[in-house]
Short mmCIF file of C-alpha atoms in Angstrom, two decimals:
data_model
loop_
_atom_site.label_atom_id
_atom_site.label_comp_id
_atom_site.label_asym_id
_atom_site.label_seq_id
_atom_site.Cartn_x
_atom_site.Cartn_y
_atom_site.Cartn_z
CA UNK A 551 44.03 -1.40 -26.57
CA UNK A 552 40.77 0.28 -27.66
CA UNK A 553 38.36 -0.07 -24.97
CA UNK A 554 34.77 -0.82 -25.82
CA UNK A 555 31.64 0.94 -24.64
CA UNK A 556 28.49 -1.22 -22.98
CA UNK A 557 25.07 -0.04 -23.50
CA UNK A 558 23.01 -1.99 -21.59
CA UNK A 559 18.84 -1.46 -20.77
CA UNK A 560 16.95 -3.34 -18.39
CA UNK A 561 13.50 -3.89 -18.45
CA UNK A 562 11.56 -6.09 -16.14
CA UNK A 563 7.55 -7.87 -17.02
CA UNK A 564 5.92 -9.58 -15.19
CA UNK A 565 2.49 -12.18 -15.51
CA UNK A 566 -0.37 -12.45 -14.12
CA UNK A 567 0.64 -15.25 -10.73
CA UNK A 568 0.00 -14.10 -7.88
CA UNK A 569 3.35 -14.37 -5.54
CA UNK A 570 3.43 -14.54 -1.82
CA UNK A 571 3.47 -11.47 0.03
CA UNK A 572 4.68 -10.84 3.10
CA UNK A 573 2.54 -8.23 6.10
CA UNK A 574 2.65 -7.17 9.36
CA UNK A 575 -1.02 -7.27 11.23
CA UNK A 576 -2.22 -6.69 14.94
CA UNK A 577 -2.54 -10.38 16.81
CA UNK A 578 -5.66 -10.19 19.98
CA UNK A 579 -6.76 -12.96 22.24
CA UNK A 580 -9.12 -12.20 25.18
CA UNK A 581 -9.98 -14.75 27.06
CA UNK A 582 -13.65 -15.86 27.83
CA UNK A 583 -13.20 -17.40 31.39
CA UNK A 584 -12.32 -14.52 34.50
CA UNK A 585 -10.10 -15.09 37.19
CA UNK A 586 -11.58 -13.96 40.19
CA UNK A 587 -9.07 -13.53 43.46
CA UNK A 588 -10.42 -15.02 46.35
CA UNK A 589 -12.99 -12.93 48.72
CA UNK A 590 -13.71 -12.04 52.17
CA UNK A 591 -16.13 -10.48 54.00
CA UNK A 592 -17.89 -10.06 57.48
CA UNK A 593 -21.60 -10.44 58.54
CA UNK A 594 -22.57 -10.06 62.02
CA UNK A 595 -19.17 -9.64 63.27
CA UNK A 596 -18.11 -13.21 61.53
CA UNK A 597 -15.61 -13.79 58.53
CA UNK A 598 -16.33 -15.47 55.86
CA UNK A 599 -14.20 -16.43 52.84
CA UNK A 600 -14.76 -17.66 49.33
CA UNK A 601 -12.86 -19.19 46.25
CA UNK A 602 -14.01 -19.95 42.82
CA UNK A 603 -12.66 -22.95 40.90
CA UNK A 604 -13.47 -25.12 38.00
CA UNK A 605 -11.15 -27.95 39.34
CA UNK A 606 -14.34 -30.78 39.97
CA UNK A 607 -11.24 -33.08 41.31
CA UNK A 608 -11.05 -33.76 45.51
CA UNK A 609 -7.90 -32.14 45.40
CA UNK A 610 -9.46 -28.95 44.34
CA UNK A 611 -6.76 -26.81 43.10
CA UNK A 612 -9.11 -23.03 43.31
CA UNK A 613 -7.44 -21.74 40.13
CA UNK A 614 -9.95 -18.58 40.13
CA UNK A 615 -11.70 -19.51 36.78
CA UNK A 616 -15.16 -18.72 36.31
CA UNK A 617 -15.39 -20.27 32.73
CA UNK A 618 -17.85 -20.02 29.72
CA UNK A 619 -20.73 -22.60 30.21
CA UNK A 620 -22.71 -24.42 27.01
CA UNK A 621 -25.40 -23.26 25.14
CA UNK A 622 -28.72 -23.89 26.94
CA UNK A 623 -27.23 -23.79 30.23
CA UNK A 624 -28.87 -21.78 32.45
CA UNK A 625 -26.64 -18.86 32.57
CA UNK A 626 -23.88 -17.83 30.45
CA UNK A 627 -20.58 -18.54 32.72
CA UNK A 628 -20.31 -21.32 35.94
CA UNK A 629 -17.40 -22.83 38.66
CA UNK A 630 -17.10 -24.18 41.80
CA UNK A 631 -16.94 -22.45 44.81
CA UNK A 632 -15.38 -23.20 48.44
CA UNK A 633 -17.62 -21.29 50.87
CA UNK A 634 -15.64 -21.12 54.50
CA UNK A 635 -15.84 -19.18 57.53
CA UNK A 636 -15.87 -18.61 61.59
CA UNK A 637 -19.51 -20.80 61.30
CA UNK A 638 -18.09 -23.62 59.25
CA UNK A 639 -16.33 -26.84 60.65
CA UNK A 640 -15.02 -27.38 57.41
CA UNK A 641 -16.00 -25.29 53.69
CA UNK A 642 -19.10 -25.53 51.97
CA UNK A 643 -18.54 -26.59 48.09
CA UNK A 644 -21.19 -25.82 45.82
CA UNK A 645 -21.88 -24.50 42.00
CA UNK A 646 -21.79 -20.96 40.35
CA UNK A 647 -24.14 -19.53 37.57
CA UNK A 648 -23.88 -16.61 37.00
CA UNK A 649 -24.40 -13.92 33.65
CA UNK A 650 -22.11 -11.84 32.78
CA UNK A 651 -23.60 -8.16 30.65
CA UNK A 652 -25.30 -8.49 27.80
CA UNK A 653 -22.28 -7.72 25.06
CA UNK A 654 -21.53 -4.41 23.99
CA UNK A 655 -19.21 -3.56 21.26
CA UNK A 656 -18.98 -0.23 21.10
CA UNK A 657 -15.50 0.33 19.54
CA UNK A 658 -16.72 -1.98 16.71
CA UNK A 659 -13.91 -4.33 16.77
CA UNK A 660 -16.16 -7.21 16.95
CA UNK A 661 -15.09 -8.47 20.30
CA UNK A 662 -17.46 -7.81 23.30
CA UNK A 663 -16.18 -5.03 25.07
CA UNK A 664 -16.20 -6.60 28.33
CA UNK A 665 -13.88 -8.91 27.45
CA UNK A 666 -11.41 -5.99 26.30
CA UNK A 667 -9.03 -3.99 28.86
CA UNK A 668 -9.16 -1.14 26.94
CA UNK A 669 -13.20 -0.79 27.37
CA UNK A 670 -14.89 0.04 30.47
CA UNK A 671 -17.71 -1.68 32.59
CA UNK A 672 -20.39 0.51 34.20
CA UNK A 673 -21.78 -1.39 37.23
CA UNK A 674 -23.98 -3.51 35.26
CA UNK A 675 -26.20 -5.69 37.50
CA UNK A 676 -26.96 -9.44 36.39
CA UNK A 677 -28.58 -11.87 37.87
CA UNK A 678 -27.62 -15.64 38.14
CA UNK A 679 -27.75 -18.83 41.09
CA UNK A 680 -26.32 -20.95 43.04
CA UNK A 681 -26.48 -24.73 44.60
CA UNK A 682 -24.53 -26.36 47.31
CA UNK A 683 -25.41 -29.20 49.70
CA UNK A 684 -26.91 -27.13 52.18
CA UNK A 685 -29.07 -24.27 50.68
CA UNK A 686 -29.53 -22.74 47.11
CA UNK A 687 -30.62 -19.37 46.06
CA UNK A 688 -30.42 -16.07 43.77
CA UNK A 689 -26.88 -13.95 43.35
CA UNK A 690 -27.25 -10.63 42.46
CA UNK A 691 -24.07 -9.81 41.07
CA UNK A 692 -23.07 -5.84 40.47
CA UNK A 693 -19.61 -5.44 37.45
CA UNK A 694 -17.40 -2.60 36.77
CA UNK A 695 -14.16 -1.86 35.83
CA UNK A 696 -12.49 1.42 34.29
CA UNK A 697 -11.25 1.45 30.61
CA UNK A 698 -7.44 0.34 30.47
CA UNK A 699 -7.82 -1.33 33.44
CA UNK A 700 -7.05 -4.90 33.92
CA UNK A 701 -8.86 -5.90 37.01
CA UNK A 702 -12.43 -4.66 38.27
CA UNK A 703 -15.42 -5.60 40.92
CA UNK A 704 -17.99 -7.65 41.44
CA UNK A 705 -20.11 -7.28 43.96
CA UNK A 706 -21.73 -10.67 44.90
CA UNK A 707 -24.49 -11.44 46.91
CA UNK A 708 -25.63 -15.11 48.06
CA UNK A 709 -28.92 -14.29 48.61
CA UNK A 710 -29.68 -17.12 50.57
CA UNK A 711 -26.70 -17.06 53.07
CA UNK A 712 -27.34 -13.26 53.13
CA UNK A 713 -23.56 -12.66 52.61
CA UNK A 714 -21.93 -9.82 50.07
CA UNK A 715 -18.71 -9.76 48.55
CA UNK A 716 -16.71 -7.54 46.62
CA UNK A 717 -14.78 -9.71 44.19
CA UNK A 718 -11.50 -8.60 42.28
CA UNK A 719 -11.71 -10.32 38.56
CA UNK A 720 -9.27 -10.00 36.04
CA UNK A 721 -9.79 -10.05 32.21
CA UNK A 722 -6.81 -12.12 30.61
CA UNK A 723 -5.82 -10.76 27.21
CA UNK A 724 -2.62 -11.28 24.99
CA UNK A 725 -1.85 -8.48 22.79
CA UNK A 726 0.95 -8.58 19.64
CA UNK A 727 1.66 -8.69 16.30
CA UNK A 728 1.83 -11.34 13.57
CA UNK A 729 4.23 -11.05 10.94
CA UNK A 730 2.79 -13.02 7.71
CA UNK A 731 3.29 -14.24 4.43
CA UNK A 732 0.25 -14.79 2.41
CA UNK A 733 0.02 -16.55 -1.25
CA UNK A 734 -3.48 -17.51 -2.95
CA UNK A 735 -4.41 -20.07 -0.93
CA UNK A 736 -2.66 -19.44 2.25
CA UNK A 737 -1.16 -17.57 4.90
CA UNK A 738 2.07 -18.43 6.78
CA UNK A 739 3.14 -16.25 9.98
CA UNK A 740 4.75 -15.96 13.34
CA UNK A 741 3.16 -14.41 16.31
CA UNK A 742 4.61 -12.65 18.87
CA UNK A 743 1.98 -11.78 22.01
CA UNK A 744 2.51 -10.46 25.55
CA UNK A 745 0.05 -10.63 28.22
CA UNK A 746 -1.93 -7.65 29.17
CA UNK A 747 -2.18 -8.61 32.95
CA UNK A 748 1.38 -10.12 33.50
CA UNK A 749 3.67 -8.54 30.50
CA UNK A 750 6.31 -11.19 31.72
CA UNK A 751 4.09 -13.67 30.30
CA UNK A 752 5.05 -14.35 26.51
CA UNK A 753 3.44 -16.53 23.61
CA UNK A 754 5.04 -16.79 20.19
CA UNK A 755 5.05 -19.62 17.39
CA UNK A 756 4.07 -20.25 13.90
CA UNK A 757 0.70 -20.08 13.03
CA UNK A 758 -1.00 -21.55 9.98
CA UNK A 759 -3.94 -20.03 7.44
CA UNK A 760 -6.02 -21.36 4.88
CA UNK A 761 -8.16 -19.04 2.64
CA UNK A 762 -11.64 -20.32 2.49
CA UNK A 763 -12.37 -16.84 0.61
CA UNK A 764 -11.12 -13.60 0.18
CA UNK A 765 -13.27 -12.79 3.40
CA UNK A 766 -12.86 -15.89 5.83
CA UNK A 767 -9.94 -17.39 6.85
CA UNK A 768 -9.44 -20.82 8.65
CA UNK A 769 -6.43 -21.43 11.38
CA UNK A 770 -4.88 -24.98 11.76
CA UNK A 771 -3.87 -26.13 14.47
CA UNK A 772 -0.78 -25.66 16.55
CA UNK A 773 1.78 -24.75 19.25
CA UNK A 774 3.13 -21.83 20.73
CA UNK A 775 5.85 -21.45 23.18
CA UNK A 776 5.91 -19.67 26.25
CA UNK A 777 8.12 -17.25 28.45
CA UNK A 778 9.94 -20.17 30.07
CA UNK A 779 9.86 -22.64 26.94
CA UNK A 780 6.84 -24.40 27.85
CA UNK A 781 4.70 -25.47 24.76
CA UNK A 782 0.74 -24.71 24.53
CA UNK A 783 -1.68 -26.50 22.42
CA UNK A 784 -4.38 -24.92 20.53
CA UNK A 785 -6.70 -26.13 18.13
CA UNK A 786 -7.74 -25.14 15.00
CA UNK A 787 -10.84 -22.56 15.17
CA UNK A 788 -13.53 -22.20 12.93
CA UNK A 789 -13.47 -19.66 9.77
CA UNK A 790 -12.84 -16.66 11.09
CA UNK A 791 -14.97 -13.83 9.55
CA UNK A 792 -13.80 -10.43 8.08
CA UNK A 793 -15.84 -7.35 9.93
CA UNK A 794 -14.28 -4.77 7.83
CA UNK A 795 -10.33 -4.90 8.61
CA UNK A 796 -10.50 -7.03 11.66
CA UNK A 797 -11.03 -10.95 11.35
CA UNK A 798 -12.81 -12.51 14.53
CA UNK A 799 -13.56 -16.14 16.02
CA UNK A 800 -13.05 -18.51 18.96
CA UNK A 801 -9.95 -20.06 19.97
CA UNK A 802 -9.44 -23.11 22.07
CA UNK A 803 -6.38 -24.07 24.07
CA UNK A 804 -6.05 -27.45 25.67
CA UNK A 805 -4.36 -25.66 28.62
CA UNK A 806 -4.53 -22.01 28.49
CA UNK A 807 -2.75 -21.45 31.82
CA UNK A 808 0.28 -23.10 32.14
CA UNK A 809 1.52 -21.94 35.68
CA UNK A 810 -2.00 -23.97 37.39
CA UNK A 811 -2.24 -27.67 37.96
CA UNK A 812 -5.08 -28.20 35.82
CA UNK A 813 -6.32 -27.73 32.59
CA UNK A 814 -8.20 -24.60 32.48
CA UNK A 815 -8.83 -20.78 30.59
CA UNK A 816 -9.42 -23.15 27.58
CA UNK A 817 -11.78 -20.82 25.68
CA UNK A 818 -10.86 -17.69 23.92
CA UNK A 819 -11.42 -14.67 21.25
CA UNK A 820 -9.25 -14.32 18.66
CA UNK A 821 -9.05 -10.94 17.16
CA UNK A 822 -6.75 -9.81 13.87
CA UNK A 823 -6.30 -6.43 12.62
CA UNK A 824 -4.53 -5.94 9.19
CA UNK A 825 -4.82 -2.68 7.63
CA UNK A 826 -2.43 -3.61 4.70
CA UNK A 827 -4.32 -3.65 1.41
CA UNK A 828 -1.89 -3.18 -1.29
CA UNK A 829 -5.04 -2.81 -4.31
CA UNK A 830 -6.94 -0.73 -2.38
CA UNK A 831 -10.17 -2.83 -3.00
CA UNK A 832 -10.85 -2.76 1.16
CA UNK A 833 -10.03 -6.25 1.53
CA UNK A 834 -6.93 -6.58 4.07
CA UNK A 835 -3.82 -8.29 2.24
CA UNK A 836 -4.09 -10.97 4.70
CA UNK A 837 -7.10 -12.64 3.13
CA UNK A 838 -6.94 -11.10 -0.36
CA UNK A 839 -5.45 -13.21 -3.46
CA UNK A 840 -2.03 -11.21 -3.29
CA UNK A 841 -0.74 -8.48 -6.01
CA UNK A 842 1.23 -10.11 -8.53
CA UNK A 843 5.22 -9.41 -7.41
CA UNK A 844 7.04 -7.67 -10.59
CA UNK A 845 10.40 -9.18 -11.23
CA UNK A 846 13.59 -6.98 -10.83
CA UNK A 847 16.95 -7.17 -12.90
CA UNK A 848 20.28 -5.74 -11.95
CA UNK A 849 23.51 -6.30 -14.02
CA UNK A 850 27.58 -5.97 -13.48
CA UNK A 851 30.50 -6.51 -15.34
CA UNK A 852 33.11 -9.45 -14.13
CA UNK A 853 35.78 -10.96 -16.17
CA UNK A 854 33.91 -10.61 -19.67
CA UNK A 855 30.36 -11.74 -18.58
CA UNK A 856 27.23 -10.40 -17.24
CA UNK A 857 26.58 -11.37 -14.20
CA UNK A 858 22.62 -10.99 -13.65
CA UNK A 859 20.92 -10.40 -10.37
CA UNK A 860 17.20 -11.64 -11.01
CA UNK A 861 14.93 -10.85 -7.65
CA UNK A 862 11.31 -12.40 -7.38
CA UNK A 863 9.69 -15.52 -5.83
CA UNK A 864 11.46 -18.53 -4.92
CA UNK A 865 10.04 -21.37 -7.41
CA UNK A 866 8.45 -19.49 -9.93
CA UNK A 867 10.27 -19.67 -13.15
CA UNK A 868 11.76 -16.60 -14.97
CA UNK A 869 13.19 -16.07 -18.64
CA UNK A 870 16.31 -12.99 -19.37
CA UNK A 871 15.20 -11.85 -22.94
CA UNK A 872 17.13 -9.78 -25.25
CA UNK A 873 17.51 -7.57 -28.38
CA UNK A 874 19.65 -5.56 -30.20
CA UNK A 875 18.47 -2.79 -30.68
CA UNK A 876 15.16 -1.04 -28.37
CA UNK A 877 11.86 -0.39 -30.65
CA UNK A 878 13.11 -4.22 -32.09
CA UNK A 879 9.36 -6.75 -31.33
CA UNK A 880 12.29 -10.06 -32.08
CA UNK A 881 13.08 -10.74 -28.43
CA UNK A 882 15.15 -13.76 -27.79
CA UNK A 883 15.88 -16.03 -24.95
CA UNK A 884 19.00 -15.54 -23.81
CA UNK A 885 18.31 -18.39 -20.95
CA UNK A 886 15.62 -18.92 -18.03
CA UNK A 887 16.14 -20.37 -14.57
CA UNK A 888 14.07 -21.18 -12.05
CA UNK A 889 14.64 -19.16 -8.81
CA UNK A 890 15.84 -20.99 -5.55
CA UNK A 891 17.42 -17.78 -3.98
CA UNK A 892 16.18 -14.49 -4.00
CA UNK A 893 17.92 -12.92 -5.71
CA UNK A 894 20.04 -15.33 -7.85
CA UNK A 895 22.38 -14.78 -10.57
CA UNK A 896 22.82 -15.62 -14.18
CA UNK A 897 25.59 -15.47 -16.33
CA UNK A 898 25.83 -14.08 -19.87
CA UNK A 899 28.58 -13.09 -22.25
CA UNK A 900 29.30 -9.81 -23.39
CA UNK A 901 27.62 -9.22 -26.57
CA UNK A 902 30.30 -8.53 -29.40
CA UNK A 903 29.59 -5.31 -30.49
CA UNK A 904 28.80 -4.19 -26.76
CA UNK A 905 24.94 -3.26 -27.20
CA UNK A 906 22.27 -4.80 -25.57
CA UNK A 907 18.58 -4.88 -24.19
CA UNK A 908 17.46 -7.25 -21.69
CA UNK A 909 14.86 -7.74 -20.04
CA UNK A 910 13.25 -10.38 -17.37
CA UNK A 911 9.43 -11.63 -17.35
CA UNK A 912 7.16 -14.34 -15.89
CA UNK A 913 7.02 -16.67 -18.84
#
């Protein structure tokens, strides 16, 4: 039997939709609150000992947290504090206010350095107050910490009780990527984020974008998943703003440490870094309207038909053309489907005299 030779051509067009697009981008949070161990210190050859808390309750759980305070308060972070010692029949409970430094940002991130382990703290001196039952008075407080370091000092001293402390404080920060998938409108990814201070300590889940313009972005809100299966609530933040490739905002938890007995380390930064920008017009992929996704064909030979393999995005419709011969303008359908797999397959027959030109565009 005389065999018969196949010429085939493919050719592949595509339209001007936009088709999702999937990206890889670096995934921040720092944390706005510090968690300061507790203190000790002697004065006049008596101990004294003191814990910060923002747990109002008479239980009192001293989870550390010196937290962000209001706008118009009179300093920028406040807590409780638990003032004991050898002079004390029982601890004196009274109210933080203290300032952290002015921010700095000089990686130009966007994110205040001092809220960043990778940026150091060079004994900056604030001033701030404080109030308890008893007496009230100034706190000069003295920070520092070393670049890449997750803990540093603070020197703290109650003016009026004439007592100093050197106070460990830790920045909290979650580092990690997000793996997305962005269309026009929106941007659907999973984060995956280890903590800085305890790298045991894991958060991952789905997160959820709309585009509010090719510059701003707004997060829904959601749930993410701990090390230990534990489920975290955050809300949906404001539009986050694009400072060159990073996009920055706020971030609020409902409890943003799970292992404490109260709700607590509810306010954070969130920091994304995307250098992807497929159209080079210095707009990160993550925000951009996406480059339109050309259509691929492949083709084989099974029992007598053409089997083809049509790759491009789920839901969008596509049309297999063909002709006869190429430099032919008299393209004709030879059928169109409407993808639900990527890729999928159509069938054709053979043509009879064993020549053909396809091709595959959006219609």
């Amino acid at each position: 039997m005389k065999k018969q030779l196949l010429h085939l051509v493919l050719l592949a067009l595509f339209g001007s939709a936009s088709a999702a697009t999937p990206g890889k981008a670096q995934f921040n949070l720092h944390c706005v609150s510090l968690r300061f161990q507790p203190g000790t210190t002697t004065s006049l050859g008596l101990r004294y000992n003191l814990d910060l808390t923002t747990d109002s309750s008479a239980a009192s759980t001293v989870n550390g947290e010196l937290a962000p305070l209001p706008v118009g308060a009179p300093s920028s972070h406040g807590c409780y504090y638990r003032l004991g010692g050898d002079i004390f029949f029982e601890p004196v409970s009274g109210s933080f206010f203290l300032n952290l430094p002015e921010a700095r940002d000089d990686n130009t991130n966007a994110i205040a350095d001092f809220f960043e382990v990778s940026q150091a703290v060079s004994a900056v001196t604030t001033i701030g107050t404080f109030e308890d039952f008893e007496r009230s008075g100034k706190i000069t407080t003295t920070w520092s910490r070393e670049a890449n370091s997750k803990s540093g000092t603070c020197r703290l001293n109650m003016d009026g009780y004439g007592l100093t402390f050197n106070l460990t404080y830790e920045i909290l920060e979650f580092i990690g990527t997000l793996n997305y998938t962005t269309s026009a409108t929106n941007v659907v990814g999973f984060v995956t984020l280890t903590n800085t201070l305890t790298p045991s300590k894991r958060l991952s889940g789905r997160v959820d974008f709309a585009k509010v313009t090719p510059d701003r972005l707004s997060l829904g809100a959601g749930s993410w998943t701990d090390e230990t299966g534990r489920s975290t609530v955050f809300f949906g933040s404001e539009e986050l703003d694009r400072h060159s490739t990073n996009y920055v905002n706020s971030l609020g938890f409902k409890d943003g440490d799970l292992t404490t007995s109260v709700e607590d380390y509810a306010f954070w930064l969130l920091r994304i870094s995307d250098s992807n920008d497929a159209n080079g017009n210095g707009i990160p992929d993550l925000s951009d309207v996406p480059v339109p996704r050309s259509p691929s064909l492949g083709v084989s030979l099974s029992n007598r038909q053409l089997l083809f393999s049509v790759r491009g995005e789920v839901g969008k419709r596509y049309e297999i053309e063909r002709v006869s011969a190429l430099g032919k303008t008299n393209w004709v359908l030879a059928t169109s489907l409407t993808l639900t797999n990527d890729p999928q397959t159509a069938t054709l027959p053979v043509p009879t005299n064993g020549i053909g030109f396809w091709r595959v565009k959006v219609p």
